[in-house]
Structures are given as C-alpha cells and as structure tokens.
Amino acid sequence: MRDTRESRLLLVLLIAIAFALITVDIRGGEDSPVDGARQAAATVFGPIEDGVATAVNPVGNAIGAVRDSGERHDRISALERENAALKARLGSDDRNRSRARELDKMLKTAGAGQYGIKGAEVIAIGAAQGFSWTVTIDVGSRDGIKRDMTVLNGDGLVGRVTTVGPGTATVLLANDPDFTVGTRMEKTDELGFATGQGDRPLSVQLLNGKSKVKKGDRLVTFGSQAARPFVPGVPIGEVVRVDPSGGDLTRTIYVRPYVGFTKLDIVGVVVEAPRTDPRDTVLPPKPAPPKTKPTPTVTVTVTPSSGGADVQGRSESRDGVQGDDPGVASGDPSTPPDDTPSDGGQGRSTPGTTGPNDQR
C-alpha cells in the first residue's frame, strides 16, 4: 500500500477503533460485548495455532538440544573427572592409614627392644632373584645399610639383609629353606635353631631333647655375636606342634611365624643393636583366656506327702521304734495289730506284739 493521505486516515481510524474496543472490553469485564467475538475467533484460530505449535515445537526443541548438548557433555566430563579424583583420594587415604598403622606398630616394637631401625618399603618380591624367598627394599648403602643386618616389622622377625646396592637391598625372608636363626624359648630359655620351610611352619631343633614344650609356647631370636646377623629378642612365632622326643639328643617342634611373608609392605632394618638383651619384653601380650560360662545347677527338693509320712510312721512302729501310735510302740496286747496292708504294701504283723488272733 502506498503512503497516501487516505491510507494514513485509515490507519488512524483502525487504531482508534482498537483502543475503543479495548476500553469497552476492560469496562465490561465478564459481560464484555466483545466476548462472543473473542470466543468465535478462538474457535476458528485455536486449531490452527495448535497445529502450527505441534509442527514448530520439535524443531525448536531440537535446536535447543543441539545448543545445550555441548554444555551438558562438558558438565558430564567434569563430574566424571571429579568422581575419579575422589575415588583415587579415598583409596590413597585408606592405604595411607593402613601404612601409618604398620609404621606405628613397627616403631612400638623397635622401642620395646631398643632397636635403632631404618624404615624401608618393600618394592619387589624375589622372582627376579631366583626361587628363594626374598624381597627388595628401597634403602641401600647410601642409607647406612650393610650385609647381615636384621630386618623386622611390627609383628616380628622378617629376615636378614643379604645383598646391598647403593639405593636398594635384598632381604632373605625367615621362611626360606636356606634361612637359619638361633632361637630361645620364652620363660624356659631353651635354645634351638629355626629353619624356614616355605609356606609351612618353621622347623625348630631344640638342643635339649628332654625339654618340656607345649603348644602355644613362644620363641624369640637368641642373637648373634656382635648382633650380626641377628639381634636378640625379636619375636619369631609360637609353637603349633611338638614331635615326640623318642630319646633323641634334640627335639623338633614346629612354629607358626608372627610375620605374614606374603603381605609385607613397611619393614625396618636394625642399624643399631640394643645395649642389653631385651629377653621377652618385645613379645606381644598374651590374649586373655576366654571366660567360661557357669553351668546352671538345678536342685530338686522332694516334699513328702501326707501318705508317705503315714507309711514311714507305721513302718517305724512295726520295728519297735518310736512311732505315731503309742499303743503299738508300748506292746499293749489290748491294741490289736494292724494286719491290713498299709499304703507301702506291707501286710505282715509287727514283731514283738500280740493280738487276739494269736492267742487263739
């Protein structure tokens, strides 16, 4: 439409009519005169609007999904990274707490025996060194480690150092068949030599074939001259089986070691021996014996009935003992004996008494 005077007048007229209709609609409220026209328009144009919305909304949603997919993917990636970091931190914290407990236990053992130790971590097992039971630790000559030093942990004897490098060392474990250590029994001080048997208990030869040993007795290291390769007093294990002596000069016992050789982590190399033999002070305290529950005792008391008391009294009177009937007890012949069987089933007459039937 061209911009002419008539078109301008028509536009002004339409605007004026629109304002007039709006005013009338507002003032009319629910009874507005244009309400019918509005409903008619809704009836006509409503289905058209619904169809257009049905066709257009999926397109709009798809555009929005494409626009938000990048942000959502970035958010998911960030959450996955946070989750992985939290899991790693949780696992690290658990491992650190476990190692802290091992270190604390080892320090208490070293303190009880007055051992000067150098802490180390097991970094390899003995597959690279052959078929022997060995481990590699992360300390060496730069840390003051020398050959034939005792190695322990919080549980007891681990082994001895056999090979030393600048930053690492090899430890022969106490359960290796080539491993031998002098032993001393707790309290009795019986001496012997323990030899490793792999995953089986240690075999200990006691020097005294007549020594009294029982299951549960405990052993510690006897110690070597100049404390090399073994310092005294390190816990070894407890007896699980005793072979009969059989008159031999020595006696064989079998000892379960305190140390779990398949799960070593934190160990300590004894770089300074104690000034005095700690004897049995490094051994862990024995567990208290389990408390036995008392066995309940049931006591049954029988109260005699009146019939039983009557039988007892009659029996005593027949034997000439003081009873309940004074006539029978005194042997008065005027009182006839009771020949009728009593409640106890006894029907004989009482000896020493005389009745009328006997006189006839």
Tab-separated table of C-alpha atoms in Angstrom:
chain	number	residue	atom	x	y	z
A	1	MET	CA	0.000	0.000	0.000
A	2	ARG	CA	1.348	3.374	-0.964
A	3	ASP	CA	1.679	6.120	1.653
A	4	THR	CA	-1.197	8.417	0.818
A	5	ARG	CA	-3.448	10.664	2.808
A	6	GLU	CA	-6.269	8.113	2.662
A	7	SER	CA	-4.089	5.322	3.981
A	8	ARG	CA	-2.951	7.462	6.891
A	9	LEU	CA	-6.551	8.356	7.770
A	10	LEU	CA	-7.466	4.631	7.601
A	11	LEU	CA	-4.598	3.678	9.916
A	12	VAL	CA	-5.612	6.345	12.448
A	13	LEU	CA	-9.209	5.165	12.266
A	14	LEU	CA	-8.230	1.496	12.873
A	15	ILE	CA	-6.081	2.458	15.868
A	16	ALA	CA	-8.940	4.498	17.322
A	17	ILE	CA	-11.367	1.597	16.861
A	18	ALA	CA	-8.887	-0.790	18.509
A	19	PHE	CA	-8.493	1.474	21.562
A	20	ALA	CA	-12.280	1.842	21.774
A	21	LEU	CA	-12.744	-1.943	21.721
A	22	ILE	CA	-10.059	-2.423	24.362
A	23	THR	CA	-11.722	0.173	26.603
A	24	VAL	CA	-15.156	-1.388	26.182
A	25	ASP	CA	-13.712	-4.885	26.867
A	26	ILE	CA	-11.957	-3.777	30.068
A	27	ARG	CA	-15.019	-1.963	31.420
A	28	GLY	CA	-17.370	-4.790	30.528
A	29	GLY	CA	-15.432	-7.447	32.497
A	30	GLU	CA	-17.041	-10.877	32.196
A	31	ASP	CA	-20.077	-9.312	30.402
A	32	SER	CA	-17.951	-7.685	27.749
A	33	PRO	CA	-19.837	-7.192	24.433
A	34	VAL	CA	-16.761	-8.405	22.511
A	35	ASP	CA	-16.513	-11.679	24.450
A	36	GLY	CA	-18.563	-13.513	21.835
A	37	ALA	CA	-16.322	-12.321	19.064
A	38	ARG	CA	-13.248	-13.383	21.016
A	39	GLN	CA	-14.639	-16.887	21.564
A	40	ALA	CA	-15.531	-17.184	17.899
A	41	ALA	CA	-12.014	-16.159	16.951
A	42	ALA	CA	-10.576	-18.692	19.418
A	43	THR	CA	-12.750	-21.418	17.918
A	44	VAL	CA	-11.575	-20.584	14.417
A	45	PHE	CA	-7.898	-19.850	15.014
A	46	GLY	CA	-7.246	-22.224	18.002
A	47	PRO	CA	-6.815	-25.414	15.924
A	48	ILE	CA	-4.602	-23.548	13.513
A	49	GLU	CA	-2.354	-22.306	16.329
A	50	ASP	CA	-2.196	-25.815	17.845
A	51	GLY	CA	-1.193	-27.346	14.543
A	52	VAL	CA	1.459	-24.740	13.947
A	53	ALA	CA	2.830	-25.273	17.503
A	54	THR	CA	2.894	-29.052	17.021
A	55	ALA	CA	4.906	-28.658	13.863
A	56	VAL	CA	7.234	-25.965	15.170
A	57	ASN	CA	7.948	-27.199	18.779
A	58	PRO	CA	10.042	-30.305	17.839
A	59	VAL	CA	12.172	-28.166	15.617
A	60	GLY	CA	12.675	-25.654	18.406
A	61	ASN	CA	13.417	-28.399	20.939
A	62	ALA	CA	15.919	-29.982	18.592
A	63	ILE	CA	17.681	-26.682	18.098
A	64	GLY	CA	17.767	-26.170	21.880
A	65	ALA	CA	19.062	-29.694	22.473
A	66	VAL	CA	21.826	-29.188	19.939
A	67	ARG	CA	22.716	-25.873	21.552
A	68	ASP	CA	22.757	-27.399	25.111
A	69	SER	CA	24.415	-30.715	24.232
A	70	GLY	CA	27.882	-29.243	24.278
A	71	GLU	CA	27.399	-27.706	27.699
A	72	ARG	CA	25.852	-30.923	29.036
A	73	HIS	CA	28.724	-33.031	27.688
A	74	ASP	CA	31.264	-30.721	29.299
A	75	ARG	CA	29.400	-30.928	32.603
A	76	ILE	CA	29.291	-34.736	32.493
A	77	SER	CA	33.012	-34.890	31.730
A	78	ALA	CA	33.758	-32.568	34.632
A	79	LEU	CA	31.659	-34.708	37.007
A	80	GLU	CA	33.412	-37.883	35.838
A	81	ARG	CA	36.807	-36.314	36.478
A	82	GLU	CA	35.726	-35.208	39.949
A	83	ASN	CA	34.389	-38.682	40.708
A	84	ALA	CA	37.625	-40.343	39.599
A	85	ALA	CA	39.653	-37.905	41.692
A	86	LEU	CA	37.512	-38.601	44.756
A	87	LYS	CA	37.880	-42.367	44.309
A	88	ALA	CA	41.641	-42.066	43.944
A	89	ARG	CA	41.831	-39.862	47.010
A	90	LEU	CA	39.686	-42.256	49.032
A	91	GLY	CA	41.855	-45.225	48.048
A	92	SER	CA	45.000	-43.281	48.801
A	93	ASP	CA	43.685	-42.236	52.199
A	94	ASP	CA	42.832	-45.853	53.111
A	95	ARG	CA	46.285	-47.021	52.049
A	96	ASN	CA	47.954	-44.202	53.933
A	97	ARG	CA	46.019	-45.033	57.080
A	98	SER	CA	46.971	-48.709	56.756
A	99	ARG	CA	50.640	-47.884	56.279
A	100	ALA	CA	50.527	-45.436	59.167
A	101	ARG	CA	49.233	-48.221	61.413
A	102	GLU	CA	52.004	-50.563	60.230
A	103	LEU	CA	54.645	-47.920	60.843
A	104	ASP	CA	53.288	-47.126	64.289
A	105	LYS	CA	53.276	-50.817	65.221
A	106	MET	CA	56.849	-51.244	63.987
A	107	LEU	CA	58.047	-48.224	65.948
A	108	LYS	CA	56.471	-49.639	69.117
A	109	THR	CA	58.265	-52.959	68.532
A	110	ALA	CA	61.573	-51.182	67.962
A	111	GLY	CA	61.020	-49.072	71.052
A	112	ALA	CA	60.272	-52.111	73.222
A	113	GLY	CA	63.531	-53.776	72.136
A	114	GLN	CA	65.581	-50.566	71.994
A	115	TYR	CA	66.473	-51.252	68.358
A	116	GLY	CA	67.740	-48.441	66.142
A	117	ILE	CA	65.982	-49.005	62.819
A	118	LYS	CA	65.887	-47.565	59.318
A	119	GLY	CA	62.424	-47.656	57.780
A	120	ALA	CA	62.009	-49.098	54.294
A	121	GLU	CA	59.337	-50.117	51.826
A	122	VAL	CA	59.159	-53.440	50.014
A	123	ILE	CA	59.294	-52.639	46.298
A	124	ALA	CA	59.735	-56.094	44.737
A	125	ILE	CA	59.475	-59.783	45.505
A	126	GLY	CA	62.055	-62.459	44.844
A	127	ALA	CA	61.086	-63.709	41.398
A	128	ALA	CA	63.930	-61.742	39.849
A	129	GLN	CA	66.464	-63.245	42.260
A	130	GLY	CA	65.654	-66.917	41.690
A	131	PHE	CA	63.441	-69.354	43.555
A	132	SER	CA	64.355	-68.233	47.081
A	133	TRP	CA	62.020	-66.304	49.364
A	134	THR	CA	63.397	-62.784	49.110
A	135	VAL	CA	62.180	-59.206	48.788
A	136	THR	CA	63.804	-55.972	47.661
A	137	ILE	CA	63.610	-52.855	49.822
A	138	ASP	CA	64.173	-49.235	48.820
A	139	VAL	CA	67.174	-48.472	51.073
A	140	GLY	CA	70.824	-49.299	50.447
A	141	SER	CA	74.390	-48.413	51.264
A	142	ARG	CA	73.662	-44.676	50.944
A	143	ASP	CA	71.259	-45.118	53.884
A	144	GLY	CA	73.756	-46.970	56.076
A	145	ILE	CA	72.512	-50.469	55.234
A	146	LYS	CA	75.054	-53.300	55.378
A	147	ARG	CA	75.047	-57.011	54.716
A	148	ASP	CA	73.795	-59.316	57.548
A	149	MET	CA	71.555	-56.811	59.270
A	150	THR	CA	68.325	-57.928	60.954
A	151	VAL	CA	65.059	-56.939	59.277
A	152	LEU	CA	61.800	-56.780	61.245
A	153	ASN	CA	58.356	-55.241	61.188
A	154	GLY	CA	55.623	-54.638	63.736
A	155	ASP	CA	54.911	-58.385	64.054
A	156	GLY	CA	58.423	-59.756	64.453
A	157	LEU	CA	61.348	-61.195	62.507
A	158	VAL	CA	61.219	-60.680	58.727
A	159	GLY	CA	64.705	-61.834	57.688
A	160	ARG	CA	68.237	-60.579	57.128
A	161	VAL	CA	69.972	-58.441	54.517
A	162	THR	CA	71.973	-60.495	52.019
A	163	THR	CA	72.822	-58.083	49.176
A	164	VAL	CA	73.252	-54.305	49.332
A	165	GLY	CA	73.233	-51.827	46.467
A	166	PRO	CA	73.506	-48.025	46.529
A	167	GLY	CA	69.757	-47.463	46.825
A	168	THR	CA	68.258	-50.928	47.320
A	169	ALA	CA	68.901	-54.112	49.301
A	170	THR	CA	67.812	-57.745	49.126
A	171	VAL	CA	66.317	-59.425	52.222
A	172	LEU	CA	66.280	-63.199	52.694
A	173	LEU	CA	62.992	-63.994	54.420
A	174	ALA	CA	62.819	-66.145	57.552
A	175	ASN	CA	60.681	-68.798	55.841
A	176	ASP	CA	63.307	-69.527	53.170
A	177	PRO	CA	64.766	-73.074	53.399
A	178	ASP	CA	68.284	-71.578	53.450
A	179	PHE	CA	67.447	-69.347	56.413
A	180	THR	CA	68.587	-70.359	59.923
A	181	VAL	CA	68.345	-68.355	63.140
A	182	GLY	CA	69.119	-69.121	66.760
A	183	THR	CA	66.038	-69.257	68.995
A	184	ARG	CA	65.244	-69.038	72.702
A	185	MET	CA	62.039	-70.228	74.340
A	186	GLU	CA	60.061	-67.808	76.438
A	187	LYS	CA	60.499	-68.348	80.218
A	188	THR	CA	62.329	-71.702	79.950
A	189	ASP	CA	65.227	-70.210	77.905
A	190	GLU	CA	65.612	-73.472	75.949
A	191	LEU	CA	67.838	-72.866	72.927
A	192	GLY	CA	67.450	-74.111	69.383
A	193	PHE	CA	67.769	-73.351	65.678
A	194	ALA	CA	64.855	-72.426	63.408
A	195	THR	CA	64.848	-73.209	59.694
A	196	GLY	CA	62.376	-71.941	57.094
A	197	GLN	CA	60.061	-74.295	55.237
A	198	GLY	CA	58.399	-72.027	52.692
A	199	ASP	CA	54.693	-71.660	53.331
A	200	ARG	CA	54.790	-74.260	56.142
A	201	PRO	CA	55.616	-73.569	59.822
A	202	LEU	CA	59.256	-73.097	60.793
A	203	SER	CA	61.108	-76.220	61.904
A	204	VAL	CA	62.967	-75.716	65.200
A	205	GLN	CA	65.556	-78.129	66.595
A	206	LEU	CA	65.803	-77.750	70.359
A	207	LEU	CA	69.211	-78.629	71.804
A	208	ASN	CA	67.646	-80.323	74.817
A	209	GLY	CA	65.803	-83.459	73.713
A	210	LYS	CA	64.018	-83.710	77.064
A	211	SER	CA	62.818	-80.128	77.187
A	212	LYS	CA	59.177	-79.636	78.080
A	213	VAL	CA	57.407	-77.775	75.294
A	214	LYS	CA	53.710	-77.376	74.670
A	215	LYS	CA	51.531	-75.863	72.004
A	216	GLY	CA	51.314	-72.082	72.311
A	217	ASP	CA	54.835	-71.556	73.704
A	218	ARG	CA	56.618	-68.615	72.089
A	219	LEU	CA	60.120	-68.047	70.740
A	220	VAL	CA	62.417	-65.058	70.161
A	221	THR	CA	65.798	-64.680	68.463
A	222	PHE	CA	68.762	-65.718	70.567
A	223	GLY	CA	71.055	-63.150	68.971
A	224	SER	CA	74.418	-63.401	67.237
A	225	GLN	CA	77.886	-62.307	68.213
A	226	ALA	CA	78.180	-58.547	67.720
A	227	ALA	CA	74.456	-58.620	66.835
A	228	ARG	CA	75.198	-59.693	63.232
A	229	PRO	CA	73.210	-61.065	61.529
A	230	PHE	CA	70.606	-61.202	64.299
A	231	VAL	CA	69.891	-59.018	67.278
A	232	PRO	CA	68.368	-60.696	70.357
A	233	GLY	CA	64.757	-60.623	71.500
A	234	VAL	CA	62.939	-60.260	68.160
A	235	PRO	CA	59.657	-62.247	68.235
A	236	ILE	CA	59.642	-65.271	65.895
A	237	GLY	CA	56.377	-67.129	66.468
A	238	GLU	CA	54.553	-69.677	68.607
A	239	VAL	CA	54.609	-73.468	68.759
A	240	VAL	CA	51.858	-75.273	66.833
A	241	ARG	CA	53.150	-78.877	67.009
A	242	VAL	CA	55.650	-80.858	69.066
A	243	ASP	CA	57.197	-84.109	67.893
A	244	PRO	CA	57.788	-86.853	70.498
A	245	SER	CA	61.344	-86.817	71.794
A	246	GLY	CA	61.925	-90.584	71.331
A	247	GLY	CA	65.121	-90.426	73.384
A	248	ASP	CA	66.984	-88.310	70.796
A	249	LEU	CA	69.510	-85.711	71.821
A	250	THR	CA	67.458	-82.968	70.127
A	251	ARG	CA	63.738	-82.342	69.824
A	252	THR	CA	61.830	-80.972	66.832
A	253	ILE	CA	58.992	-78.512	67.185
A	254	TYR	CA	57.087	-76.515	64.581
A	255	VAL	CA	56.486	-72.797	64.940
A	256	ARG	CA	53.988	-70.566	63.157
A	257	PRO	CA	55.764	-67.237	62.469
A	258	TYR	CA	54.139	-63.983	63.504
A	259	VAL	CA	55.035	-62.285	60.227
A	260	GLY	CA	52.899	-62.740	57.118
A	261	PHE	CA	55.601	-63.063	54.470
A	262	THR	CA	53.174	-62.734	51.549
A	263	LYS	CA	51.893	-59.284	52.565
A	264	LEU	CA	54.972	-57.319	53.535
A	265	ASP	CA	54.944	-53.552	52.992
A	266	ILE	CA	56.704	-51.462	55.639
A	267	VAL	CA	59.802	-53.005	57.283
A	268	GLY	CA	62.687	-51.787	59.397
A	269	VAL	CA	66.404	-52.611	59.143
A	270	VAL	CA	68.122	-52.725	62.536
A	271	VAL	CA	71.121	-50.439	62.135
A	272	GLU	CA	71.837	-50.194	65.877
A	273	ALA	CA	71.648	-53.159	68.273
A	274	PRO	CA	70.230	-52.794	71.818
A	275	ARG	CA	72.698	-52.306	74.656
A	276	THR	CA	71.152	-55.129	76.653
A	277	ASP	CA	69.217	-58.242	75.681
A	278	PRO	CA	65.500	-57.360	75.785
A	279	ARG	CA	64.697	-61.007	76.546
A	280	ASP	CA	60.910	-61.488	76.280
A	281	THR	CA	59.843	-57.861	76.563
A	282	VAL	CA	59.217	-57.452	72.830
A	283	LEU	CA	56.738	-60.325	72.675
A	284	PRO	CA	53.132	-59.188	72.385
A	285	PRO	CA	50.947	-59.691	75.460
A	286	LYS	CA	49.139	-62.991	75.519
A	287	PRO	CA	45.402	-62.764	74.925
A	288	ALA	CA	43.249	-63.302	77.972
A	289	PRO	CA	41.671	-66.779	78.133
A	290	PRO	CA	38.017	-66.828	77.185
A	291	LYS	CA	35.640	-66.624	80.086
A	292	THR	CA	33.745	-69.859	80.618
A	293	LYS	CA	30.052	-69.535	81.212
A	294	PRO	CA	28.936	-71.101	84.500
A	295	THR	CA	26.891	-74.290	84.118
A	296	PRO	CA	23.493	-73.849	85.754
A	297	THR	CA	22.847	-76.336	88.561
A	298	VAL	CA	19.283	-77.429	89.200
A	299	THR	CA	18.468	-78.654	92.741
A	300	VAL	CA	15.271	-80.675	93.139
A	301	THR	CA	13.747	-80.820	96.638
A	302	VAL	CA	11.107	-83.514	97.225
A	303	THR	CA	8.480	-82.628	99.801
A	304	PRO	CA	6.942	-85.829	101.365
A	305	SER	CA	3.184	-86.149	101.040
A	306	SER	CA	0.875	-86.993	103.920
A	307	GLY	CA	0.535	-90.602	102.705
A	308	GLY	CA	4.290	-91.057	102.642
A	309	ALA	CA	4.582	-89.737	106.179
A	310	ASP	CA	1.919	-92.227	107.331
A	311	VAL	CA	3.799	-95.147	105.781
A	312	GLN	CA	7.037	-94.059	107.410
A	313	GLY	CA	5.374	-93.826	110.823
A	314	ARG	CA	3.787	-97.274	110.570
A	315	SER	CA	6.992	-98.878	109.424
A	316	GLU	CA	8.870	-97.431	112.385
A	317	SER	CA	6.204	-98.642	114.801
A	318	ARG	CA	6.386	-102.205	113.488
A	319	ASP	CA	10.129	-102.267	114.076
A	320	GLY	CA	9.662	-101.342	117.707
A	321	VAL	CA	10.862	-97.808	117.163
A	322	GLN	CA	9.040	-94.812	118.494
A	323	GLY	CA	6.183	-94.147	116.111
A	324	ASP	CA	2.979	-92.244	115.838
A	325	ASP	CA	0.812	-94.885	117.642
A	326	PRO	CA	1.753	-95.144	121.380
A	327	GLY	CA	-0.233	-98.357	121.809
A	328	VAL	CA	1.757	-100.266	119.260
A	329	ALA	CA	5.076	-98.826	120.402
A	330	SER	CA	4.486	-99.957	124.030
A	331	GLY	CA	3.424	-103.513	123.079
A	332	ASP	CA	-0.030	-103.220	124.749
A	333	PRO	CA	-1.911	-106.502	123.975
A	334	SER	CA	-5.212	-104.716	124.180
A	335	THR	CA	-4.458	-102.943	120.944
A	336	PRO	CA	-4.774	-105.323	118.017
A	337	PRO	CA	-2.109	-105.133	115.344
A	338	ASP	CA	-2.947	-103.676	112.009
A	339	ASP	CA	-2.873	-106.703	109.672
A	340	THR	CA	-4.347	-104.698	106.834
A	341	PRO	CA	-1.676	-103.837	104.233
A	342	SER	CA	-0.507	-100.241	104.590
A	343	ASP	CA	0.000	-97.739	101.805
A	344	GLY	CA	3.525	-99.089	101.399
A	345	GLY	CA	2.201	-102.580	100.553
A	346	GLN	CA	3.462	-104.276	103.788
A	347	GLY	CA	0.798	-106.600	105.366
A	348	ARG	CA	2.863	-108.512	107.944
A	349	SER	CA	2.257	-108.089	111.681
A	350	THR	CA	4.735	-106.257	113.805
A	351	PRO	CA	7.265	-108.487	115.657
A	352	GLY	CA	7.051	-108.356	119.440
A	353	THR	CA	3.285	-107.608	119.596
A	354	THR	CA	0.449	-109.968	120.497
A	355	GLY	CA	-3.131	-109.765	119.249
A	356	PRO	CA	-6.323	-111.686	119.936
A	357	ASN	CA	-5.942	-113.842	116.876
A	358	ASP	CA	-2.518	-115.027	118.051
A	359	GLN	CA	-3.926	-116.108	121.453
A	360	ARG	CA	-6.478	-118.331	119.800
